[in-house]
C-alpha angles and dihedrals in degrees: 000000000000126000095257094058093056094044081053104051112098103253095048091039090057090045097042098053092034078056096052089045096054088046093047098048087046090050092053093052087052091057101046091054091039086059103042087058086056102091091240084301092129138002126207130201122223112258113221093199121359139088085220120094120201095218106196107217111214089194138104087247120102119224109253081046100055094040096059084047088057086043107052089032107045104016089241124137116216122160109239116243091237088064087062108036084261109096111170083055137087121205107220130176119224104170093105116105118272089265090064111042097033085071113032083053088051080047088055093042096056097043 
């Protein structure tokens, strides 16, 4: 049986998306905190149903620019606003486990 169709039976299919939201809303959390910490560097929305977070950056640094500065410096993928028609945002996923996106946000922070 492949991988897909066992992502796709009943049971899996309940535990598999129950597990994405408990790692979505947890990432979110993460990220809150995470920003509040940041001294009004950045702000963050709530998401209603997504494991992607809209970051505003209150800094000079565009934001290719500053994506490719998080990337080379902290080894952390975002997606730059411009990107997205939304310059001054970056796009971040956070619906990795604790022991992913604690880090890669301190990562960020220091860079």
């Amino acid at each position: 049986m492949a991988l897909a169709e066992i992502a796709l039976r009943a049971d899996k299919r309940r535990m598999l998306l129950d597990r994405q939201k408990q790692l979505s809303r947890e990432g979110h959390r993460i990220l809150r905190d995470w920003v509040h910490g940041q001294e009004g560097r950045f702000s963050v929305g709530e998401a209603v149903a997504t494991s992607i977070a809209f970051v505003h950056c209150n800094l000079e640094m565009g934001s290719v620019a500053l994506a490719n500065h998080i990337r080379t410096k902290a080894a952390v993928l975002v997606a730059p606003g411009a990107y997205l028609g939304t310059e001054n945002y970056r796009r971040i996923t956070v619906g990795y486990g604790p022991e992913k996106v604690k880090p890669a946000l301190a990562r960020v922070a220091a860079a």
